[in-house]
PDB file of C-alpha atoms and ligand atoms in Angstrom:
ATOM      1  CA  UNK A1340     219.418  92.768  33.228  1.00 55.00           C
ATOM      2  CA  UNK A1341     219.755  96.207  32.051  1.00 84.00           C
ATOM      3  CA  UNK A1342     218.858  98.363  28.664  1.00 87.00           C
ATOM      4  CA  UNK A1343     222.105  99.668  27.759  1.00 96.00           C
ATOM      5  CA  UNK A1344     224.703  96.987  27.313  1.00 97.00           C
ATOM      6  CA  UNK A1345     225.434  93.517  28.130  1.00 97.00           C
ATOM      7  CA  UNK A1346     228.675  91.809  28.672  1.00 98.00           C
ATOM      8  CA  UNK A1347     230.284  88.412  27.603  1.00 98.00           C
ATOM      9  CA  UNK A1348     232.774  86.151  28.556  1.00 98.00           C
ATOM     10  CA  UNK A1349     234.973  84.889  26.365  1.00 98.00           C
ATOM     11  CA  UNK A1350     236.395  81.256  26.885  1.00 97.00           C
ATOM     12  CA  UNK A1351     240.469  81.453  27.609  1.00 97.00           C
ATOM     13  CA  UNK A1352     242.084  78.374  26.119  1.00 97.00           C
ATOM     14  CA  UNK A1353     244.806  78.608  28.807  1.00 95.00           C
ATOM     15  CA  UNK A1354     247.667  76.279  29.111  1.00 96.00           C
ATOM     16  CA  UNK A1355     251.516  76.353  30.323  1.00 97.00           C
ATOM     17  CA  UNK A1356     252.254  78.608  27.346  1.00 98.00           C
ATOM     18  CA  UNK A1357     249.358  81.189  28.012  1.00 97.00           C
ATOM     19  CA  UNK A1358     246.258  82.433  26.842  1.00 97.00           C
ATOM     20  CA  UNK A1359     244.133  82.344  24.217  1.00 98.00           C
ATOM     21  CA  UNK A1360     241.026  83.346  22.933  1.00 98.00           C
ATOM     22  CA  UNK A1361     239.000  83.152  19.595  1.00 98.00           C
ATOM     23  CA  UNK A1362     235.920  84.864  18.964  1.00 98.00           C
ATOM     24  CA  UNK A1363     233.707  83.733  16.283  1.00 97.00           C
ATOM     25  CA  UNK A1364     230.846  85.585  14.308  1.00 98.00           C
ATOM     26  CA  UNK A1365     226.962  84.559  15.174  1.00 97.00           C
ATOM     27  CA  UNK A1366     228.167  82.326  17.782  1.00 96.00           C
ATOM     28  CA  UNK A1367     230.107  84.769  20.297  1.00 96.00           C
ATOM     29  CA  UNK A1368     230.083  87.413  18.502  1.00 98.00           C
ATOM     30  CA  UNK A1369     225.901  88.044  18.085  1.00 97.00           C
ATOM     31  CA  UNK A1370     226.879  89.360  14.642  1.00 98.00           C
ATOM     32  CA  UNK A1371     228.274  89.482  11.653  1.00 98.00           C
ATOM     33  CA  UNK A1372     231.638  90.832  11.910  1.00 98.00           C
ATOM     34  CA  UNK A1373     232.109  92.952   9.161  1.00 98.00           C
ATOM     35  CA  UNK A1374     235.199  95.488  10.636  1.00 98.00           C
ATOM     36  CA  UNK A1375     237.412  95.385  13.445  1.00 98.00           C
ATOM     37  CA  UNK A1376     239.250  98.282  14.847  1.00 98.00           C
ATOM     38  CA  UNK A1377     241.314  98.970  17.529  1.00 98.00           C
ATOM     39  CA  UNK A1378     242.614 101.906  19.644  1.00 98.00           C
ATOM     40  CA  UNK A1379     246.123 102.191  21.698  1.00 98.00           C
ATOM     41  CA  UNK A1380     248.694 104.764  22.763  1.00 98.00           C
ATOM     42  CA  UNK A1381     245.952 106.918  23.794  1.00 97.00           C
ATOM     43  CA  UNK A1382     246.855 110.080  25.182  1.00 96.00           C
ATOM     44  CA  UNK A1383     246.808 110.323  28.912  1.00 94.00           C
ATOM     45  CA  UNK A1384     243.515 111.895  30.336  1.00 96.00           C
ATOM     46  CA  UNK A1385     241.555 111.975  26.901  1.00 97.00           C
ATOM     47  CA  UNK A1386     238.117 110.815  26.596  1.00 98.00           C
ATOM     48  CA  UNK A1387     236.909 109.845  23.744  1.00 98.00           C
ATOM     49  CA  UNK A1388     233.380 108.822  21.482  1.00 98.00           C
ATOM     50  CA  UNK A1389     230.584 111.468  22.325  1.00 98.00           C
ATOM     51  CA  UNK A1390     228.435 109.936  19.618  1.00 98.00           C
ATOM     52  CA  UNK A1391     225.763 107.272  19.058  1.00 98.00           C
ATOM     53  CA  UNK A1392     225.019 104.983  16.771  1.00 98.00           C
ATOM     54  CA  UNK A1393     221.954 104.677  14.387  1.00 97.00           C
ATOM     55  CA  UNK A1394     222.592 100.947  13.488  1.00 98.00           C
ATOM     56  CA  UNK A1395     225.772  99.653  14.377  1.00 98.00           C
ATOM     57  CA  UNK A1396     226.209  97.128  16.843  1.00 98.00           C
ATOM     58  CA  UNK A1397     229.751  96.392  18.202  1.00 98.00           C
ATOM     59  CA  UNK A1398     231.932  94.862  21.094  1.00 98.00           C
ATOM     60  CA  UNK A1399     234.465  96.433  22.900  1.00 98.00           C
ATOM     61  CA  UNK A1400     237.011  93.987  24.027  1.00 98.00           C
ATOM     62  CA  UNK A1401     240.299  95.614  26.053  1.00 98.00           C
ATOM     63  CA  UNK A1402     242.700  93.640  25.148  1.00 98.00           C
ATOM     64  CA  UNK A1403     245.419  95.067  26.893  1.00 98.00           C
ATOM     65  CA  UNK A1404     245.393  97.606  29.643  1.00 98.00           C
ATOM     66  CA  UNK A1405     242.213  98.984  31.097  1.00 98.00           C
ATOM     67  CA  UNK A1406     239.277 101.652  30.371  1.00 98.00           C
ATOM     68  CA  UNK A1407     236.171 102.814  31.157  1.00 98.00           C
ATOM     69  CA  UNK A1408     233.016 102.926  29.229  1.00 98.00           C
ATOM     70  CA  UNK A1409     230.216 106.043  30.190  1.00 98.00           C
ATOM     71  CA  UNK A1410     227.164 104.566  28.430  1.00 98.00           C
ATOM     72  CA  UNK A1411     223.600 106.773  28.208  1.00 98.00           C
ATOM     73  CA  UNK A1412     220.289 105.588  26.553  1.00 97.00           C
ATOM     74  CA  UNK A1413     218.514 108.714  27.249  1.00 95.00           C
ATOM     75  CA  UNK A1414     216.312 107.746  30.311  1.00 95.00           C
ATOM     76  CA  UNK A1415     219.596 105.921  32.132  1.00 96.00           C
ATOM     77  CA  UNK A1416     223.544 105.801  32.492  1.00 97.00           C
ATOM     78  CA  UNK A1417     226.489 103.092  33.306  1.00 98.00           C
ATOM     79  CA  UNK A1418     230.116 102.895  33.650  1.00 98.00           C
ATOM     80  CA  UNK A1419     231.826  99.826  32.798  1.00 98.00           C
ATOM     81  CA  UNK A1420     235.231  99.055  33.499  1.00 98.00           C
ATOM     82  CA  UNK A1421     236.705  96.806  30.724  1.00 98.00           C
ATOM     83  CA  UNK A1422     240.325  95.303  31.903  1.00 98.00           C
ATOM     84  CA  UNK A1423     239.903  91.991  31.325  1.00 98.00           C
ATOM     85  CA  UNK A1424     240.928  90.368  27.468  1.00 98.00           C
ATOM     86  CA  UNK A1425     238.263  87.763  27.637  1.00 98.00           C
ATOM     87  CA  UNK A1426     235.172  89.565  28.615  1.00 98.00           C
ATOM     88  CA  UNK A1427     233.619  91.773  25.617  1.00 98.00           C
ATOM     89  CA  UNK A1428     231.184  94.869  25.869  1.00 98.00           C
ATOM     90  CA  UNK A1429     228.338  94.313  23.843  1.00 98.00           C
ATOM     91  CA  UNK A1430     226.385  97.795  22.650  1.00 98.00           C
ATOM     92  CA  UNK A1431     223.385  97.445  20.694  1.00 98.00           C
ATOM     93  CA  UNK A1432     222.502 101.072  18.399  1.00 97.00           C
ATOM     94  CA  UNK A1433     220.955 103.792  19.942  1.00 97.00           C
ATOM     95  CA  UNK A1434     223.457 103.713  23.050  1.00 98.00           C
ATOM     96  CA  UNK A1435     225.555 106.833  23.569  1.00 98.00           C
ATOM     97  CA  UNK A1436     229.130 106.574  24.801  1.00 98.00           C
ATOM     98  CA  UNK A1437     232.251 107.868  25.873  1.00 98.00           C
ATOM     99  CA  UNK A1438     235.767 105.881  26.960  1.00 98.00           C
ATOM    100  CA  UNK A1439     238.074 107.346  29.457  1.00 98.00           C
ATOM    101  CA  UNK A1440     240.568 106.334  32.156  1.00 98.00           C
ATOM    102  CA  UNK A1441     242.821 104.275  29.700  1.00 98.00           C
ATOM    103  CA  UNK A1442     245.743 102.981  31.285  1.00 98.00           C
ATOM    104  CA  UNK A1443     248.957 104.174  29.263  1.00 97.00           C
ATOM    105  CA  UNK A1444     249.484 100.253  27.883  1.00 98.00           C
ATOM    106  CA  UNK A1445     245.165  99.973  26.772  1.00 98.00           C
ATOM    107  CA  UNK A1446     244.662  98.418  23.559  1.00 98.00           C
ATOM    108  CA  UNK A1447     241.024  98.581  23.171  1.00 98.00           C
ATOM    109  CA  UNK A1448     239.615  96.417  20.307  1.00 98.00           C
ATOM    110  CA  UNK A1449     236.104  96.686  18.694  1.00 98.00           C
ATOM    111  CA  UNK A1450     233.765  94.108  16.389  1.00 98.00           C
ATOM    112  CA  UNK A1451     231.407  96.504  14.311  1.00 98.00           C
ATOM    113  CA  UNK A1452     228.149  94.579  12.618  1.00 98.00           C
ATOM    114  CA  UNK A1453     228.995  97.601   9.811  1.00 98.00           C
ATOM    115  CA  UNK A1454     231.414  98.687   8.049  1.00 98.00           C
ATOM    116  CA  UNK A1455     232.664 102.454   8.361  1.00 98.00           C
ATOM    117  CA  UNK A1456     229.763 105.011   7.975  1.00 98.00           C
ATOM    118  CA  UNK A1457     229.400 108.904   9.197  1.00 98.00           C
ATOM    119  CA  UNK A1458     226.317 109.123   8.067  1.00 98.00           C
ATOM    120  CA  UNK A1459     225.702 106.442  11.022  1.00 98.00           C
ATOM    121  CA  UNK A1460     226.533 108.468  13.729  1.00 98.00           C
ATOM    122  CA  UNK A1461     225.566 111.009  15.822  1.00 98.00           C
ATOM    123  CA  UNK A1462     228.137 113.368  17.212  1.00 98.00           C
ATOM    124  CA  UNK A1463     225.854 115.633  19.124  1.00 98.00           C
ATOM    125  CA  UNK A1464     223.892 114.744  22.448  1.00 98.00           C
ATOM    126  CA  UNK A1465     220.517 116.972  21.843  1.00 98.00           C
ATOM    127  CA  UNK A1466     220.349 115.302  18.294  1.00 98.00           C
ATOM    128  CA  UNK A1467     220.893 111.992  20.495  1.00 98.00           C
ATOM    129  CA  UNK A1468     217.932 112.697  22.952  1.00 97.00           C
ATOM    130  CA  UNK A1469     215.874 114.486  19.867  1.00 96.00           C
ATOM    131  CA  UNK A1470     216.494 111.322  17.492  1.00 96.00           C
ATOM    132  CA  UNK A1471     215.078 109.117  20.550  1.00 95.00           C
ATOM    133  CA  UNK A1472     211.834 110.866  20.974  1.00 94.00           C
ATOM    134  CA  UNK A1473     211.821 110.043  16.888  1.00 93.00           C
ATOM    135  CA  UNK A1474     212.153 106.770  17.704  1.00 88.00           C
ATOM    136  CA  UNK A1475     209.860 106.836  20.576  1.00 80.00           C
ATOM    137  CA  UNK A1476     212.707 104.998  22.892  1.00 63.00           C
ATOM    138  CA  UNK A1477     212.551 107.953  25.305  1.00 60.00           C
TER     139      UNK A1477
HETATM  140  C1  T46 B1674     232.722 103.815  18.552  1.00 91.72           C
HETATM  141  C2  T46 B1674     233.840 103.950  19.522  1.00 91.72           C
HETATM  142  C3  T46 B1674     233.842 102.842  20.546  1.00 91.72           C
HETATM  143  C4  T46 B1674     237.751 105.335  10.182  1.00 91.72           C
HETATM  144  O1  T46 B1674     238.231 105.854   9.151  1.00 91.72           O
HETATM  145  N1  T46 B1674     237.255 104.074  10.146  1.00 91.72           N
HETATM  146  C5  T46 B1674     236.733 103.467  11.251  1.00 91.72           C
HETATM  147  O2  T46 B1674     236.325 102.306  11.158  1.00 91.72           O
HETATM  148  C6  T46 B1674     236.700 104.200  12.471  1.00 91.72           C
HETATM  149  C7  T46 B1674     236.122 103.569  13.730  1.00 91.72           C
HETATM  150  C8  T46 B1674     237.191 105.459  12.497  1.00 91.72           C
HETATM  151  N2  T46 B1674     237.716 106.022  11.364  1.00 91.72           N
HETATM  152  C9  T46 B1674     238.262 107.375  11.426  1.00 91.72           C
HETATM  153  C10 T46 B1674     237.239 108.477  11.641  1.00 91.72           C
HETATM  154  C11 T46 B1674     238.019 109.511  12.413  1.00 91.72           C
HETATM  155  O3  T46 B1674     238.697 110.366  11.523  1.00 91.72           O
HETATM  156  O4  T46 B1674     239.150 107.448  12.542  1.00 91.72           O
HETATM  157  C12 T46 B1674     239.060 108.710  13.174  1.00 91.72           C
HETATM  158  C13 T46 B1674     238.721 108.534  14.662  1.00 91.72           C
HETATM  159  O5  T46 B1674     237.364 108.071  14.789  1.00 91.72           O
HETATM  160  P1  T46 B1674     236.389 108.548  15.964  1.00 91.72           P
HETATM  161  O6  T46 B1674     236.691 109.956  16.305  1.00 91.72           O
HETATM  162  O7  T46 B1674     234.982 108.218  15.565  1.00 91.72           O
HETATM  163  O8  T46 B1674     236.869 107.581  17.164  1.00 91.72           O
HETATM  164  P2  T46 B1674     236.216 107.388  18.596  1.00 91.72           P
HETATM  165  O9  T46 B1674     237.255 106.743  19.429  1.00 91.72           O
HETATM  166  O10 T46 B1674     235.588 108.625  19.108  1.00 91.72           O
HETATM  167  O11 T46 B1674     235.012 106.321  18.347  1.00 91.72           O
HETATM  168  C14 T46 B1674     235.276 105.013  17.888  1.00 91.72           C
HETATM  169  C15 T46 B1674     234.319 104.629  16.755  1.00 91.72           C
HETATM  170  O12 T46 B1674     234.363 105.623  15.730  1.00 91.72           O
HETATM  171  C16 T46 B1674     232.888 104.483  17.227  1.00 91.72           C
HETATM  172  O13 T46 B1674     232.124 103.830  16.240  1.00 91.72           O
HETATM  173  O14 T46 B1674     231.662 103.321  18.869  1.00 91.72           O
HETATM  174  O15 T46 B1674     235.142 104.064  18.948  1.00 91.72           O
END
């Protein structure tokens, strides 16, 4: 058991044709899923995120490729690889992060509880640790 994220497998319906998988809301997926995104043809080397979030929940699902996942909550850090399509990253709010190492064919997927909001985020790591001791997580 940890603080900062939790992982979940996702059943494969495999068969002689292949794989599949279905995720559904509130029963996989310990939200509602109001937006899906997804990143791909990242450029080599890059890392992205730097930023927490106030309220969102998500999970991070690779569906493709590989990646890795630097996750911070202020008191400790992980790394999780994600490179399988049926397991998904679950990241509560309050969890800073950063994705690197994608493999030139990553598709990385993400389930937000939220739908698109800057005013949700934030982008810099001493307003991160500052907003904790707000919150008294820290
Ligand atoms: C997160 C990590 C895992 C939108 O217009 N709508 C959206 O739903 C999203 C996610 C992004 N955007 C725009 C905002 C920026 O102009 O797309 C651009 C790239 O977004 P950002 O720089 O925030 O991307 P990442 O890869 O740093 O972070 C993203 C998510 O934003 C974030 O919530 O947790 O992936």
């Amino acid at each position: 058991m940890n603080n900062l994220y939790r992982t979940i497998d996702f059943l494969p319906h495999g068969d002689a044709r292949g794989q599949l998988v279905a995720v559904e809301e509130e029963k996989d997926i310990p939200f509602s899923i109001k937006r899906v995104y997804y990143m791909y043809d990242t450029t080599e080397g890059v890392r992205r995120g730097f930023h927490a979030h106030k309220h969102l929940e998500q999970v991070l699902i690779c569906v493709h490729g590989s990646c890795k996942i630097h996750l911070d909550n202020g008191r400790e850090t992980a790394e999780v690889v994600l490179d399988t399509p049926n397991r998904g990253l679950y990241l509560a709010s309050n969890i800073w992060r950063e994705m690197y190492d994608f493999s030139p064919d990553a598709v990385l997927m993400v389930l937000a509880s939220e739908l698109y909001d800057e005013a949700d985020y934030i982008r810099d790591y001493d307003a991160y640790i500052k907003y904790l001791k707000t919150m008294e997580e820290i």
